[in-house]
C-alpha angles and dihedrals in degrees: 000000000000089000092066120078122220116012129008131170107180134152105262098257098193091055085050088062097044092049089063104039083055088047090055093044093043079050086049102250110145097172125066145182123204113210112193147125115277103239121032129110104220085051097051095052088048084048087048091049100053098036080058090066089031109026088167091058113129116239118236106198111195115261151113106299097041083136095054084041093049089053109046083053092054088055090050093064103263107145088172148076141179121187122200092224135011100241084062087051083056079054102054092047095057096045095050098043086155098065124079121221118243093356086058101026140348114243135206129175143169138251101041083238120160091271089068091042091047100041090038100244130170103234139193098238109236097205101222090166100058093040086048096047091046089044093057099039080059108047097040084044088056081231123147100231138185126183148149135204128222112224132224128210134238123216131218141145097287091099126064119191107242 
């Protein structure tokens, strides 16, 4: 993260974003929404990521009324949403129990958690493992480090080809 001093060793959360912005466009979905919290830093980069795919996308700030929000931007046309995590995908389900994933909307989130494995959502895999291994080859190395991992993506049954 560009906001920590000294080492770092992080997943590329732009890239995170981006990944799924290019998943929805190779499934044919030309309208997005983006669902996050208003705020935080990790979120922003994986916004920035995917808005630089698909600049149009609607933003979906947390709040309240997600599930108002979430349908007025399935009536404008959004096939489409990407979740910054997947416990705020977990959110979003629970707020819009009308609507059916993928047969309503595609769905994408980040972090590959059980959520995304129990719900059957395709994730953006956050890969804890790697960042851990190279944190603690550093630290116990005494080595400055920065690095980023890109991340890879898990697919499920949360996007429909349209």
């Amino acid at each position: 993260y560009d906001f920590i001093e000294g080492s770092s060793v992080t997943m590329d959360e732009f890239e995170a974003g981006r990944l799924a912005a290019l998943y929805f466009d190779r499934f044919g979905h030309k309208s997005a929404a983006v669902y996050f919290r208003e705020g935080d830093r990790v979120a922003k980069a994986r916004i920035e990521g995917f808005k630089s795919v698909m600049p149009s996308c609607i933003d979906i700030l947390d709040s309240e009324n997600v599930g108002d929000k979430l349908k007025s931007a399935l009536q404008s046309g959004v096939t489409a949403v990407f979740c910054f995590s997947d416990y705020y995908a977990k959110k979003l389900i629970d707020a819009a129990k009308e609507f059916r994933i993928p047969d309503d909307f595609s769905l994408i989130s980040v972090d590959d958690t059980m959520i995304a494995e129990i719900y059957g959502l395709t994730s953006i895999v956050h890969p804890k493992g790697l960042i851990g291994e190279a944190a603690a080859k550093a630290l116990l190395g005494g080595v400055k480090i920065n690095k980023k991992f890109i991340p890879e993506i898990k697919e499920r049954k949360s996007v429909k080809k349209i």
